[in-house]
Every structure is written in structure tokens, then in C-alpha cells.
Amino acid sequence: TLPLALRNEAARIEISGQNHAGAVRLLDDRWQRKTVGIVTGESLELAQPLLSPLYYVTRALSPTAQIQQRDVDASTADMLKSGLSMLVLADIGLIAPKDRSAIESWVGKGGVLVRFAGPRLAESTGVIEQLDGDRLIPVELRRGGRALGSALSWEQPQGLAPFAGDSPLAGLKPDPTVKIRRQVLAEPTANLTGRVWASLEDGTPLITAKREGLGLVVLVHVTANSDWSNLPLSGLFVEILQRIVDLAPAVTTASDVAASAGVSASDAFIAQTSLNGFGKLVPAPPSAKPVKLQDFAKLTPSVDHPAGLYRRGGAVQALNLEINPAMLKPLNTGIAGVKTTTYMPAPVLPLAGVFFIAAFALLLADTLATLFLMGGLQRVKARRSVVTGLAVLCLFGAVLPTEKAFAQTAEEQFAIDAVSRTRFAYVRTGDNQVDATSKAGLTGLNMALNQRTSVDPGPPQMIDLEKDEIVFYPLLYWPVLENAAAPSDAVVKKLSSFMRNGGTIFFDTRDQGATFANFTGNASGATIALRRILAKFDIPALEPVPPKHVLTRAFYLMQRFPGRWLNGKLWVESLSTDKSQNDGVSSIIIGANDYASAWAIDGSGRPLYATIPGTPRQREFAYRTGINIVMYTLTGNYKADQVHVPALLERLGE
């Protein structure tokens, strides 16, 4: 269940962790829920739903569209302003001038108008031609109606003729039980043939339509209820309306439907993109053939019609890969001459040691040859011990396994990577989504630091508090989950030593404004979990960051510290504690504004999460908060020195 605007933006559904075409479902125009407005001229019959022209149209469209009903006394123009994909007029004869002008403008921008005949439309045909002209009626109509099977008629009720191949209704099977007892007749003009979508057995039109600007005007020559025919009682009625709804845009704006201008409903869909084996959309191959709208229902992916997206003007249809589990068979591995392998990389034979020894042997040979040619061997004879030592060293190097001699343990490599550049770490919580957000958040903060300051940090490091060493990192970001358990005694000892020796831990409960507990005054689950974590630590007195704290001017001048949330407070050690310890830097910082989500970026450098409530420059001040915390952690109380007072006063004056 999604809001209509958000549902219509969905492009694909995929199974997480399955990178193949069978785990992807492409969504097209048929998945977009259209908004249909219905207006009727019958106000007295609304108390009897089965007699109302609205009843059958509403029942047919409600499973796939959002219905808006308005009585004839209401303003149709106001309904159009709210945004419609299709407008249905059930036996509306004369349209008010204000509504007629609004409907003409709306259709011209891409809307689909569907009109049903009835006594009012039949009797007011002559007046309609004078008022509406040829814009809101697709064909010229004869005044009155044609009665079939009445006491004064020789003709019997007519059935439906097969739908023409160039009609948008092509492919539907006429229901032999449908009989038309009365209809509004169209004048046999020169342009009538190209506007007929459906006909009766005697050739008279049942459904006509025409293009009007970017939109479409459709007329059904019978009523929307069972007064003139039993068509609304059949399943064919639902299929016809669904075909017409498919032609309507999701949003009737000129920008959305301009691509459909001049496109005939009978034109074929051209392959635009196709799914490769890994479920990614790639350009369609040149061999892909066009597909007609009526063929999509029975089409299966093939070489000529690959799975993917097909476009006709502004309309899009998706052809998805259907997997029948009964057709899947195990791979035959018993074929002669065929070897079965896995996707594991082939084993690598290290040859570096052999080539180094060969190079050293060649160097030694070159040295001996040079000595021989220059007469140096006579001088070397007195120093045979040197030559013997070199030979022994060469043989010793050939025997020793060179790869192991220069190999480093994983712990040593971890330490080298940690100290080669300034790096910040985040605590592994066990929640993959939270850990990924922490990594993306510190990556975004690192990019901001690199662009704005002289700090050029390395990639953030995820830390397992039970296994990994943390002494290499000046700042440790810890997102607190509601189910976080209290740390073990070994972890408490490690973290206490870390904080005593200058490290800073930034706890982020991420719950400001996100839980019901904030409105009731109770502690949130994350706050309770933080109390559980800190119960074993010797934590000094804490207070919200005071106005004159170094953190307010470590790099930027600021008094509020927003993240993804806006109003959460930032807590540090009280200024009454011993400032000489750790150069005046608070060993613990506690926030609740979900800072990592505000800093998080994707591979293209775009933010991953929206700020809430999204006040102007909220994300910018979230980055400034992170930069101030980093500079405060790295430089201590440097900005508390009185030498900075003149510059600070000048900036405050500006």
C-alpha cells in the first residue's frame, strides 16, 4: 500500500541478493494506478445503485484505478484541477460552458475523455453540434436514437462484430451473448471509417474515437447501464474499459504525454531496453522486433522479442521473463570431453622468488665476468672469503621460501593500514543496513573533510569490539540499536583504556523524533540500550554542549548540531571536569540526530537519505557538525586559546 504518486514512480521489483533476470519484475504503464473521474447526468437514480450509470463503470475500473465521482451539480472543472488520467461522462448531453472549456484544455494536454450515450445525448445532438462543434464528440451524430427489437421495429437486437486489427481493442473476443437494443447512430461521413473502434454485426459503429491535441475523445454509442444493452453486464465491458485506461497517462501534463503526440493507437511498440542475464537493463539488440499492443498478452520472451521495456511514443510496456519451475532441469555433467568447473579463480603459482634468484645469479655472473676481463680476479684471490660468503648467501636464498620470508600477518597488515593515514572507525552492530549506513556516512564526512579542511582521512574501518584493536583510531562512531547488549568485561576494559588515552567515542542513538516515546516523555529503546552499554563505564558528568564550548568553534561557528533529525541535543563531558586530561577533549559524545544518515552518500556522491523536517541547509549544517567533531577530536582545546579571540569576534561581527 503506497501513496498514488509514489506507486506510479515504481520502475521495478527485484529480489534482494539475486542478481539474475528471473529475480526482476519490470513495471510499466499497466502498473501505474490511474485516476478516473466519473460524472453522470442521472441524479435521481443514485439512490438505486444497480440502475445508476456509475455503478458498472465504477465496478469495472475500481480494481485498477482510483475513482473520483462527482454529481452533475458539482463542477467538473474543479475535478480536473485535482489531476485526472481519464474522465467518464455518462449520458451528459449539454456541457456547461465553463466545464466545456476546462475539458477541452485538459484533453488537449493529454487527457482521455470517455462519453457514454443516453437519452440526453441522443435528444441534444443538434445543440451539441452548435456548442461543442467537433471537439468533444468524435463523430457527427444523428438526432434521436435507433431502437432495435421494439414493437415498432422490424430489426432484431444486434450482436458485436469482430474487432478490427488496427483497433486498440484488437485481440478481444466479442461476447456472443451481448445484444444491443438501442444506440446513437453516427452520420456516414468521409472520416468515419478511421474513427471506428468497434461495430455491430450490421456495420453500425458501437465505439468511436478521435485524437484531440495530445489527448483522446472516445464515445460509446450505448448507455453505461443496462437500459440500452447488456454490454455493461459482461466481462467484455471490463476489458474494453481497461484497454482505454491503458491509453491514458498516469498524470495528465503536457510534459508527460508530449511524446505521445501523433502516435496512432495501432502503432507497434519498439524495443528500447532489454534485460541481460544479471537483471540489468541494457540497450535492446538490433534484432529485436516490434510488438503490437494486442500481442503482449500472449507474448513470451525470445530472441526476436527479448525481455525488457518496449516504447510507443510516451507509452511503455514491459515484457518480463517468466520462469516455469517444471521446465528447469539439472545440467548434464556426464558429457564426454566436458569438464565441470566452478567460478573460483584458478590457483596462482608464485614465481617472484624464482625470478629474483635468477636475476641475482645473472648479476653475480656479470660481476665475475667483469672482474675476469679487467684483471680483478688477481686482487680478489686474497679475499676468497668474500666470494664464498656471497655464494653461500645465494644458495641460502634459493633454499628459503621467499614468499613466507616477506609475508606479514593479518594483524600486522591491519595495523599498517590503520596508521598509514588518519582513519575513523565505526562499531559493527550486526545489522547490515545500519553498518552500511555508518560506512556511507563516514565516507561522506571524509569527502567533506578533504574538500574543506587539511584533513585527508583514509577509508572508514568497521570494528568488531570483541576482536579488533581500536587504539589506532582517534574517533569511534557507535550507532546504538534498541537490542544492543551490554559489552563484555574485556570490551569494557578495552574501551576504558581507549578513552583514557585520548580516544573519543561518538554514541548516536538515532532516535530523535523517530519514536512514539519522544512524544510521551518516556525513554526510547535506543536510550535504554545506551544506558545498558554505559552501566559498566566510569563516565564523568555530561551536559549539552554549552555556548562557549570549543566544539562550537572548532572549525565552524555554530550553536546547534543537526543531523538527519533537527532538534536532538549533543552531550559532552561537563566543563567542570578536569580539562587537563586528554587536552580538554571529551572522551564521550552522545547525540540522537542520526548523523551517519545525514552524511551518507552513494557511489555518485548523492545523499542516500532525506533530512527531516528538511529545513533549509539542514544537511550542510549536519556536515559542519561532523567537521567540528573531527577537528575537535584531532586538535583538542586548540581553539580555546585566547589568540583566536580577535578572529572569532570579527567573524561573529560579520
XYZ file of C-alpha atoms in Angstrom:
654
model
C 0.000 0.000 0.000
C 1.697 3.165 -1.263
C 0.588 6.740 -1.988
C -0.632 7.026 -5.574
C 2.173 9.362 -6.693
C 4.853 7.098 -5.186
C 3.299 3.927 -6.611
C 3.342 5.438 -10.108
C 7.091 6.149 -9.765
C 7.984 2.475 -9.153
C 10.030 1.069 -12.050
C 10.966 -2.457 -10.984
C 10.610 -5.067 -8.248
C 13.576 -7.304 -7.540
C 14.551 -9.954 -5.028
C 17.375 -8.711 -2.839
C 20.635 -10.592 -3.279
C 19.555 -12.352 -6.510
C 21.451 -10.827 -9.442
C 19.735 -12.565 -12.350
C 16.931 -11.724 -14.756
C 14.499 -14.172 -13.153
C 14.535 -12.123 -9.928
C 13.474 -8.883 -11.644
C 9.954 -7.722 -12.483
C 9.806 -4.622 -14.683
C 6.846 -2.298 -14.120
C 5.222 -0.387 -16.976
C 2.185 1.802 -17.604
C -0.139 -1.061 -16.688
C 1.188 -0.997 -13.098
C 0.536 2.719 -12.744
C -2.751 3.300 -10.987
C -4.687 5.878 -12.994
C -7.120 8.437 -11.571
C -10.530 8.330 -13.271
C -13.262 10.913 -12.715
C -16.881 9.919 -13.392
C -19.728 12.373 -13.939
C -23.336 11.340 -14.601
C -26.441 13.155 -15.689
C -28.671 10.861 -13.597
C -29.143 12.284 -10.092
C -32.473 10.620 -9.248
C -31.163 7.088 -9.782
C -28.165 7.374 -7.474
C -30.284 6.030 -4.616
C -30.713 2.806 -6.665
C -27.111 1.740 -7.430
C -27.942 -1.036 -9.898
C -29.786 1.479 -12.108
C -27.122 4.165 -11.901
C -24.837 4.727 -14.917
C -21.971 4.992 -12.438
C -22.390 1.506 -10.980
C -20.992 -0.667 -13.776
C -18.237 1.764 -14.779
C -17.098 2.044 -11.166
C -17.124 -1.730 -10.664
C -15.132 -2.220 -13.878
C -12.432 0.396 -13.120
C -12.059 0.341 -9.321
C -9.686 -2.697 -9.176
C -7.082 -0.915 -11.350
C -7.803 2.817 -10.973
C -8.612 5.388 -8.327
C -12.196 6.575 -8.803
C -13.451 10.121 -8.208
C -17.230 10.553 -8.513
C -18.971 13.889 -8.877
C -22.660 14.583 -9.284
C -23.784 16.651 -12.259
C -24.411 19.618 -9.940
C -20.720 19.712 -8.984
C -18.055 21.491 -11.051
C -16.199 19.239 -13.467
C -13.513 21.928 -13.825
C -12.643 21.567 -10.119
C -12.321 17.803 -10.573
C -9.871 18.288 -13.459
C -7.680 20.601 -11.357
C -7.036 17.769 -8.889
C -5.387 15.745 -11.678
C -7.129 13.029 -13.725
C -5.950 10.423 -16.182
C -9.388 9.772 -17.662
C -12.804 11.463 -17.418
C -16.026 9.500 -17.957
C -19.253 11.348 -18.819
C -22.295 9.077 -18.507
C -25.210 10.480 -20.604
C -24.169 14.130 -20.354
C -25.938 15.988 -23.144
C -25.035 19.651 -22.831
C -21.835 20.575 -21.003
C -21.735 23.884 -19.151
C -19.534 26.468 -20.951
C -17.076 26.705 -18.018
C -16.726 22.925 -17.789
C -16.552 22.543 -21.585
C -13.621 24.965 -21.823
C -11.795 23.178 -18.966
C -12.379 19.740 -20.542
C -11.146 20.900 -23.977
C -7.959 22.293 -22.433
C -7.442 19.124 -20.356
C -7.936 16.813 -23.360
C -5.571 18.927 -25.439
C -2.827 18.320 -22.848
C -3.220 14.549 -22.983
C -6.358 13.570 -21.046
C -8.682 10.780 -22.209
C -12.406 11.654 -22.326
C -14.891 8.747 -22.488
C -18.546 9.572 -23.136
C -21.484 7.178 -22.913
C -24.660 7.783 -24.881
C -28.117 8.011 -23.375
C -31.435 9.789 -23.768
C -29.936 13.219 -23.001
C -27.134 12.865 -25.529
C -29.494 11.446 -28.156
C -32.011 14.286 -27.852
C -29.476 17.130 -27.659
C -27.340 16.117 -30.633
C -28.255 19.149 -32.745
C -27.474 21.581 -29.927
C -24.179 19.795 -29.186
C -23.033 20.299 -32.763
C -23.638 24.027 -32.365
C -21.978 24.358 -28.931
C -19.286 21.707 -28.809
C -18.516 21.646 -32.504
C -16.454 18.558 -33.337
C -14.090 18.663 -30.329
C -15.804 16.644 -27.575
C -17.728 14.291 -29.905
C -15.541 12.096 -32.137
C -18.103 11.764 -34.983
C -21.223 13.514 -36.226
C -24.365 12.006 -34.680
C -27.949 11.689 -35.843
C -30.503 13.177 -33.563
C -32.569 10.694 -31.571
C -31.648 7.052 -31.309
C -32.066 3.784 -33.090
C -34.304 1.219 -31.399
C -33.767 -2.471 -32.182
C -36.322 -5.162 -31.335
C -39.061 -2.766 -30.252
C -42.759 -3.153 -31.067
C -42.481 -0.697 -34.000
C -39.176 -2.015 -35.362
C -38.553 -4.821 -37.845
C -34.929 -5.151 -36.736
C -33.758 -7.505 -34.032
C -31.168 -6.677 -31.310
C -27.689 -6.718 -32.815
C -24.581 -8.542 -31.612
C -20.938 -7.412 -31.813
C -18.795 -7.733 -34.915
C -15.144 -8.891 -34.569
C -12.780 -6.079 -33.639
C -10.651 -4.727 -36.485
C -6.939 -5.474 -36.482
C -5.965 -1.778 -36.349
C -8.271 -1.034 -33.416
C -6.866 -0.618 -29.881
C -9.448 -3.271 -28.932
C -7.980 -5.800 -31.369
C -7.451 -9.196 -29.800
C -10.575 -9.079 -27.615
C -13.139 -11.763 -28.356
C -16.708 -10.484 -28.904
C -19.161 -11.973 -26.427
C -21.972 -13.696 -28.422
C -24.425 -13.100 -25.557
C -24.072 -9.299 -25.769
C -27.037 -7.714 -27.564
C -27.577 -4.031 -28.351
C -31.214 -2.897 -28.150
C -30.684 0.807 -28.792
C -27.831 3.026 -29.932
C -26.940 6.526 -31.070
C -26.166 6.447 -34.796
C -23.227 8.154 -36.451
C -23.545 10.067 -39.700
C -21.719 8.220 -42.547
C -19.110 10.917 -43.218
C -15.792 10.560 -45.048
C -13.691 10.361 -41.866
C -15.959 7.900 -40.054
C -14.057 4.741 -41.036
C -10.795 5.763 -39.379
C -12.534 6.567 -36.086
C -14.443 3.322 -35.501
C -13.041 1.049 -32.775
C -15.963 -1.393 -32.529
C -19.041 -2.113 -34.649
C -22.254 -4.121 -34.549
C -22.938 -7.031 -36.852
C -24.763 -4.719 -39.287
C -21.709 -2.435 -39.516
C -23.024 0.496 -37.466
C -20.461 1.946 -35.027
C -20.596 0.977 -31.345
C -17.399 2.752 -30.166
C -15.784 5.683 -31.994
C -12.779 7.803 -31.071
C -10.500 10.563 -32.342
C -7.315 12.370 -31.370
C -7.787 15.872 -29.957
C -4.466 17.619 -29.366
C -2.373 15.276 -27.223
C -5.469 13.601 -25.797
C -8.234 11.288 -26.923
C -12.042 11.535 -27.120
C -13.960 8.222 -27.046
C -17.737 7.766 -27.476
C -19.600 4.571 -26.570
C -22.886 4.697 -28.519
C -24.890 2.948 -25.761
C -25.610 3.753 -22.127
C -23.270 2.927 -19.260
C -26.017 0.862 -17.584
C -28.298 -1.899 -18.852
C -31.019 0.403 -20.287
C -29.932 0.039 -23.934
C -27.855 -3.182 -23.887
C -26.457 -5.911 -21.684
C -22.864 -4.940 -22.552
C -22.207 -3.452 -19.055
C -23.217 -6.814 -17.564
C -20.474 -8.708 -19.436
C -16.792 -9.244 -18.772
C -16.079 -7.735 -22.192
C -17.170 -4.355 -20.785
C -14.391 -4.563 -18.186
C -11.796 -5.500 -20.819
C -12.839 -2.622 -23.103
C -12.572 -0.047 -20.312
C -9.225 -1.476 -19.219
C -7.856 -1.104 -22.758
C -8.976 2.530 -22.805
C -7.458 3.194 -19.351
C -4.151 1.764 -20.598
C -4.101 4.540 -23.209
C -4.458 7.237 -20.534
C -1.331 8.768 -18.968
C -0.673 8.432 -15.259
C -0.520 12.245 -14.917
C -2.145 14.484 -17.494
C 0.540 17.109 -18.016
C 1.971 18.207 -21.312
C 5.490 17.135 -20.316
C 4.363 13.584 -19.555
C 2.375 12.987 -22.736
C 4.074 15.200 -25.310
C 5.967 12.153 -26.564
C 2.647 10.516 -27.481
C 1.560 13.287 -29.822
C 0.853 11.993 -33.304
C 1.218 8.333 -32.282
C -1.566 6.089 -33.515
C -3.088 3.505 -31.194
C -2.369 0.883 -33.832
C 1.383 1.617 -33.979
C 3.702 -1.111 -32.722
C 5.898 -0.946 -29.622
C 9.641 -0.745 -30.306
C 12.156 -2.457 -28.005
C 14.033 0.217 -26.066
C 15.990 -1.704 -23.402
C 16.344 -5.383 -22.585
C 17.281 -7.422 -19.511
C 20.618 -9.196 -19.573
C 21.327 -12.365 -17.627
C 22.238 -10.398 -14.493
C 18.940 -8.487 -14.372
C 20.441 -5.210 -15.633
C 18.800 -3.069 -18.322
C 20.983 -2.698 -21.425
C 20.241 -1.262 -24.903
C 17.990 -3.565 -26.900
C 19.730 -5.628 -29.622
C 19.160 -4.543 -33.241
C 17.472 -7.893 -33.949
C 14.542 -7.141 -31.572
C 11.253 -6.942 -33.493
C 8.308 -4.578 -32.822
C 5.245 -5.813 -30.920
C 1.617 -4.733 -31.262
C -0.376 -3.902 -28.145
C -2.805 -6.794 -28.570
C 0.085 -9.286 -28.826
C 1.610 -8.511 -25.405
C -0.867 -10.682 -23.517
C 0.296 -13.870 -25.268
C 3.932 -12.922 -25.947
C 6.830 -14.722 -24.249
C 10.477 -13.604 -24.310
C 12.513 -14.940 -27.214
C 15.419 -13.989 -29.434
C 13.111 -11.820 -31.560
C 11.361 -10.329 -28.530
C 13.816 -10.127 -25.589
C 12.563 -9.339 -22.104
C 12.718 -5.630 -21.386
C 10.887 -2.357 -21.996
C 9.057 -1.526 -25.236
C 8.015 2.036 -26.098
C 5.421 3.583 -28.402
C 5.604 7.356 -28.127
C 5.069 8.091 -24.435
C 3.564 4.650 -23.660
C 5.732 1.889 -22.165
C 5.042 -1.846 -21.996
C 7.217 -4.370 -20.147
C 7.918 -7.922 -21.273
C 9.113 -9.900 -18.263
C 10.910 -13.220 -18.021
C 8.565 -15.939 -16.786
C 10.235 -18.950 -15.161
C 8.347 -22.234 -15.029
C 9.991 -24.390 -12.331
C 8.738 -27.538 -14.051
C 10.935 -26.756 -17.077
C 14.157 -26.447 -15.073
C 16.418 -29.467 -15.429
C 19.800 -30.241 -13.848
C 22.837 -29.710 -16.024
C 24.069 -32.896 -17.693
C 27.656 -33.209 -16.472
C 28.245 -36.644 -17.964
C 29.113 -35.409 -21.467
C 32.367 -36.836 -22.781
C 35.176 -34.296 -23.025
C 33.349 -31.703 -20.914
C 34.879 -30.672 -17.617
C 32.773 -29.066 -14.885
C 34.444 -26.175 -13.042
C 33.291 -23.593 -10.505
C 33.557 -19.814 -10.565
C 36.502 -19.910 -8.148
C 39.655 -18.248 -9.549
C 42.346 -20.511 -10.873
C 45.257 -21.229 -8.475
C 48.213 -18.898 -8.831
C 51.783 -20.199 -8.907
C 54.109 -17.597 -7.303
C 57.200 -17.144 -9.480
C 58.618 -13.990 -7.884
C 61.200 -15.894 -5.810
C 62.457 -17.836 -8.830
C 62.874 -14.684 -10.932
C 64.649 -12.800 -8.127
C 67.122 -15.663 -7.675
C 67.697 -15.855 -11.425
C 68.291 -12.100 -11.572
C 70.738 -12.302 -8.675
C 72.564 -15.194 -10.363
C 72.854 -13.186 -13.579
C 74.125 -10.185 -11.610
C 76.721 -12.365 -9.909
C 77.771 -13.869 -13.247
C 78.052 -10.408 -14.783
C 80.181 -9.246 -11.846
C 82.547 -12.236 -12.166
C 82.825 -11.745 -15.921
C 83.669 -8.073 -15.440
C 86.351 -8.906 -12.865
C 87.872 -11.505 -15.169
C 88.013 -9.184 -18.171
C 89.535 -6.350 -16.138
C 92.052 -8.494 -14.285
C 90.362 -8.084 -10.974
C 90.391 -11.781 -10.124
C 94.008 -11.497 -9.020
C 93.010 -8.931 -6.414
C 90.029 -10.981 -5.292
C 92.039 -14.150 -4.645
C 93.203 -12.654 -1.370
C 89.624 -12.208 -0.379
C 88.203 -15.622 -1.194
C 86.112 -15.489 1.953
C 84.007 -12.716 0.455
C 83.227 -14.720 -2.659
C 82.485 -17.795 -0.573
C 80.072 -15.770 1.581
C 78.262 -14.488 -1.493
C 77.874 -17.998 -2.883
C 76.562 -19.311 0.434
C 74.104 -16.400 0.605
C 72.856 -17.166 -2.920
C 72.320 -20.840 -2.108
C 70.681 -19.960 1.203
C 68.283 -17.616 -0.587
C 67.389 -20.330 -3.086
C 66.502 -22.759 -0.318
C 64.398 -20.386 1.799
C 60.734 -19.928 0.814
C 60.789 -16.286 -0.300
C 57.019 -15.846 -0.089
C 56.947 -16.694 3.623
C 60.049 -14.624 4.337
C 58.346 -11.414 3.300
C 54.797 -12.318 4.338
C 53.055 -10.329 7.017
C 50.391 -11.490 9.399
C 46.835 -10.188 9.094
C 47.212 -8.341 12.395
C 50.361 -6.578 11.186
C 48.718 -5.572 7.913
C 45.649 -4.303 9.821
C 47.896 -2.119 11.992
C 49.866 -0.814 8.985
C 46.669 0.153 7.154
C 45.304 1.866 10.282
C 48.365 4.048 10.956
C 49.404 4.829 7.373
C 46.653 7.501 7.220
C 44.293 9.117 9.702
C 41.212 6.903 9.731
C 37.947 6.893 11.632
C 36.148 3.728 12.684
C 32.581 2.647 13.311
C 31.294 -0.152 15.520
C 29.865 -3.253 13.874
C 26.275 -3.650 15.145
C 25.297 -6.835 13.295
C 22.539 -5.011 11.375
C 23.709 -4.915 7.751
C 21.619 -1.846 6.902
C 22.897 0.156 9.883
C 26.516 -0.901 9.244
C 26.241 0.064 5.574
C 24.802 3.454 6.565
C 27.663 4.030 9.037
C 30.224 3.289 6.325
C 28.468 5.513 3.768
C 28.107 8.270 6.381
C 31.786 8.328 7.351
C 32.691 8.172 3.646
C 30.597 11.296 3.021
C 32.146 13.036 6.025
C 35.630 12.099 4.781
C 34.854 13.699 1.408
C 33.664 16.904 3.112
C 36.814 16.983 5.278
C 39.042 16.503 2.227
C 37.291 19.326 0.324
C 37.119 21.870 3.151
C 39.988 21.177 5.559
C 43.572 19.942 5.544
C 42.461 16.580 6.949
C 42.673 13.830 4.317
C 41.360 10.716 6.097
C 41.553 7.188 4.783
C 38.564 4.887 4.223
C 36.445 4.236 7.330
C 37.085 0.971 9.167
C 34.413 -1.307 10.655
C 35.439 -2.521 14.118
C 34.416 -5.705 15.910
C 34.883 -4.707 19.546
C 35.460 -8.309 20.619
C 38.267 -8.992 18.130
C 39.761 -5.837 16.592
C 42.206 -3.355 18.059
C 40.925 0.230 18.371
C 43.969 2.151 19.598
C 44.783 3.338 16.050
C 41.637 5.456 15.613
C 41.084 8.901 17.193
C 37.270 8.769 16.748
C 34.925 5.787 17.065
C 31.331 6.187 15.789
C 28.863 3.872 17.582
C 25.215 3.688 16.333
C 23.125 2.325 19.211
C 20.428 -0.265 18.395
C 17.460 -0.965 20.642
C 18.534 -4.604 21.053
C 22.186 -3.792 21.772
C 23.587 -5.966 24.560
C 25.867 -4.791 27.333
C 29.563 -5.190 26.382
C 31.684 -7.877 27.965
C 34.269 -7.098 30.645
C 37.087 -7.403 28.098
C 35.412 -4.866 25.804
C 34.763 -2.508 28.739
C 38.434 -2.675 29.683
C 39.490 -2.035 26.061
C 37.143 0.947 25.642
C 38.043 2.456 29.019
C 41.724 2.343 28.101
C 40.892 3.852 24.702
C 39.086 6.825 26.269
C 41.737 7.371 28.956
C 44.467 7.588 26.325
C 42.830 10.266 24.178
C 40.251 8.406 22.098
C 36.705 9.720 21.636
C 33.579 7.577 21.276
C 30.610 9.170 19.498
C 27.395 7.394 20.550
C 24.407 8.052 18.238
C 21.028 6.737 19.442
C 19.425 7.912 16.125
C 16.013 8.190 17.815
C 15.298 11.933 17.971
C 11.767 12.389 16.637
C 11.620 8.835 15.298
C 9.725 7.018 18.060
C 6.485 7.409 19.935
C 8.448 7.578 23.185
C 9.624 11.091 22.278
C 6.042 12.338 22.401
C 5.159 10.611 25.682
C 8.234 11.710 27.583
C 9.474 8.160 28.086
C 12.958 6.979 27.207
C 13.261 5.382 23.777
C 14.527 1.850 23.222
C 17.877 3.146 21.951
C 18.295 5.383 25.014
C 17.619 2.433 27.317
C 20.153 0.375 25.331
C 22.745 3.179 25.729
C 22.211 3.146 29.498
C 22.736 -0.618 29.409
C 26.014 -0.185 27.494
C 27.411 2.571 29.725
C 26.414 0.917 33.010
C 29.895 -0.636 33.420
C 31.876 2.510 32.481
C 33.179 5.202 34.761
C 31.520 8.060 32.871
C 32.100 11.663 34.050
C 29.255 14.177 34.353
C 27.715 15.099 30.990
C 25.932 18.220 29.786
C 24.560 19.598 26.485
C 27.232 21.473 24.553
C 27.386 24.910 26.278
C 27.529 28.134 24.211
C 31.261 28.718 24.802
C 32.425 25.142 24.324
C 35.338 24.528 21.945
C 33.042 22.273 19.889
C 31.015 25.352 18.887
C 34.028 26.900 17.145
C 36.417 24.025 16.363
C 36.089 24.897 12.650
C 32.668 26.444 12.050
C 30.847 28.796 14.400
C 27.600 27.051 15.365
C 25.289 26.595 18.357
C 23.004 23.823 17.032
C 24.184 20.429 15.861
C 21.595 18.879 13.485
C 21.875 15.555 11.680
C 19.156 13.758 9.763
C 16.933 14.886 12.630
C 16.969 18.516 13.682
C 16.311 19.097 17.372
C 18.279 16.444 19.250
C 20.893 17.666 21.721
C 24.602 16.869 21.642
C 26.082 15.862 25.032
C 29.741 16.142 26.094
C 31.711 15.954 29.324
C 30.879 18.795 31.689
C 33.281 21.754 31.696
C 33.598 21.285 35.455
C 35.684 18.129 34.922
C 39.472 18.093 34.746
C 40.349 19.893 31.468
C 43.984 18.836 31.586
C 43.087 15.249 30.768
C 43.083 14.398 27.032
C 43.902 18.030 26.165
C 40.385 19.095 27.116
C 38.710 16.748 24.610
C 35.584 14.963 25.796
C 36.179 11.213 25.704
C 32.484 10.619 25.064
C 29.990 12.429 22.827
C 26.321 11.439 22.740
C 23.842 12.519 20.060
C 20.431 11.414 18.821
C 20.089 13.059 15.391
C 21.203 10.057 13.230
C 24.296 11.802 11.924
C 25.570 8.959 9.694
C 22.335 9.013 7.657
C 22.733 12.767 7.099
C 26.349 12.311 5.897
C 25.732 9.100 3.895
C 26.350 9.249 0.127
C 26.173 6.710 -2.678
C 28.855 5.915 -5.239
C 27.972 9.065 -7.227
C 28.255 11.351 -4.199
C 24.487 11.878 -3.848
C 22.755 11.798 -0.430
C 21.146 8.467 0.461
C 18.573 9.715 2.981
C 16.344 12.790 3.229
C 16.741 15.149 6.170
C 13.726 15.572 8.463
C 11.971 18.016 8.538
C 14.269 19.187 5.743
C 14.789 22.789 6.841
C 16.954 24.972 4.575
C 20.642 23.943 4.622
C 19.983 21.253 7.274
C 22.308 18.773 5.523
C 25.002 21.452 5.216
C 24.885 22.098 8.971
C 24.960 18.332 9.576
C 28.261 18.181 7.662
C 29.533 21.167 9.646
C 28.662 19.315 12.853
C 30.720 16.322 11.720
C 33.659 18.531 10.696
C 33.615 20.321 14.060
C 33.581 16.981 15.911
C 36.553 15.685 13.882
C 38.585 18.888 14.275
C 37.740 18.962 17.993
C 38.904 15.344 18.333
C 42.161 15.931 16.425
C 43.172 19.369 17.758
C 41.821 19.336 21.316
C 41.276 22.692 23.010
C 43.426 24.489 20.442
C 40.586 26.861 19.527
C 40.114 27.732 23.221
C 43.411 29.665 23.129
C 42.941 33.428 23.596
C 44.978 34.095 20.452
C 41.896 33.185 18.389
C 39.559 35.652 20.136
C 40.090 38.602 17.696
C 39.368 36.408 14.656
C 36.302 34.902 16.306
C 34.954 38.332 17.251
C 35.482 39.520 13.675
C 33.581 36.538 12.269
C 30.778 36.970 14.789
C 30.515 40.622 13.779
C 30.101 39.642 10.158
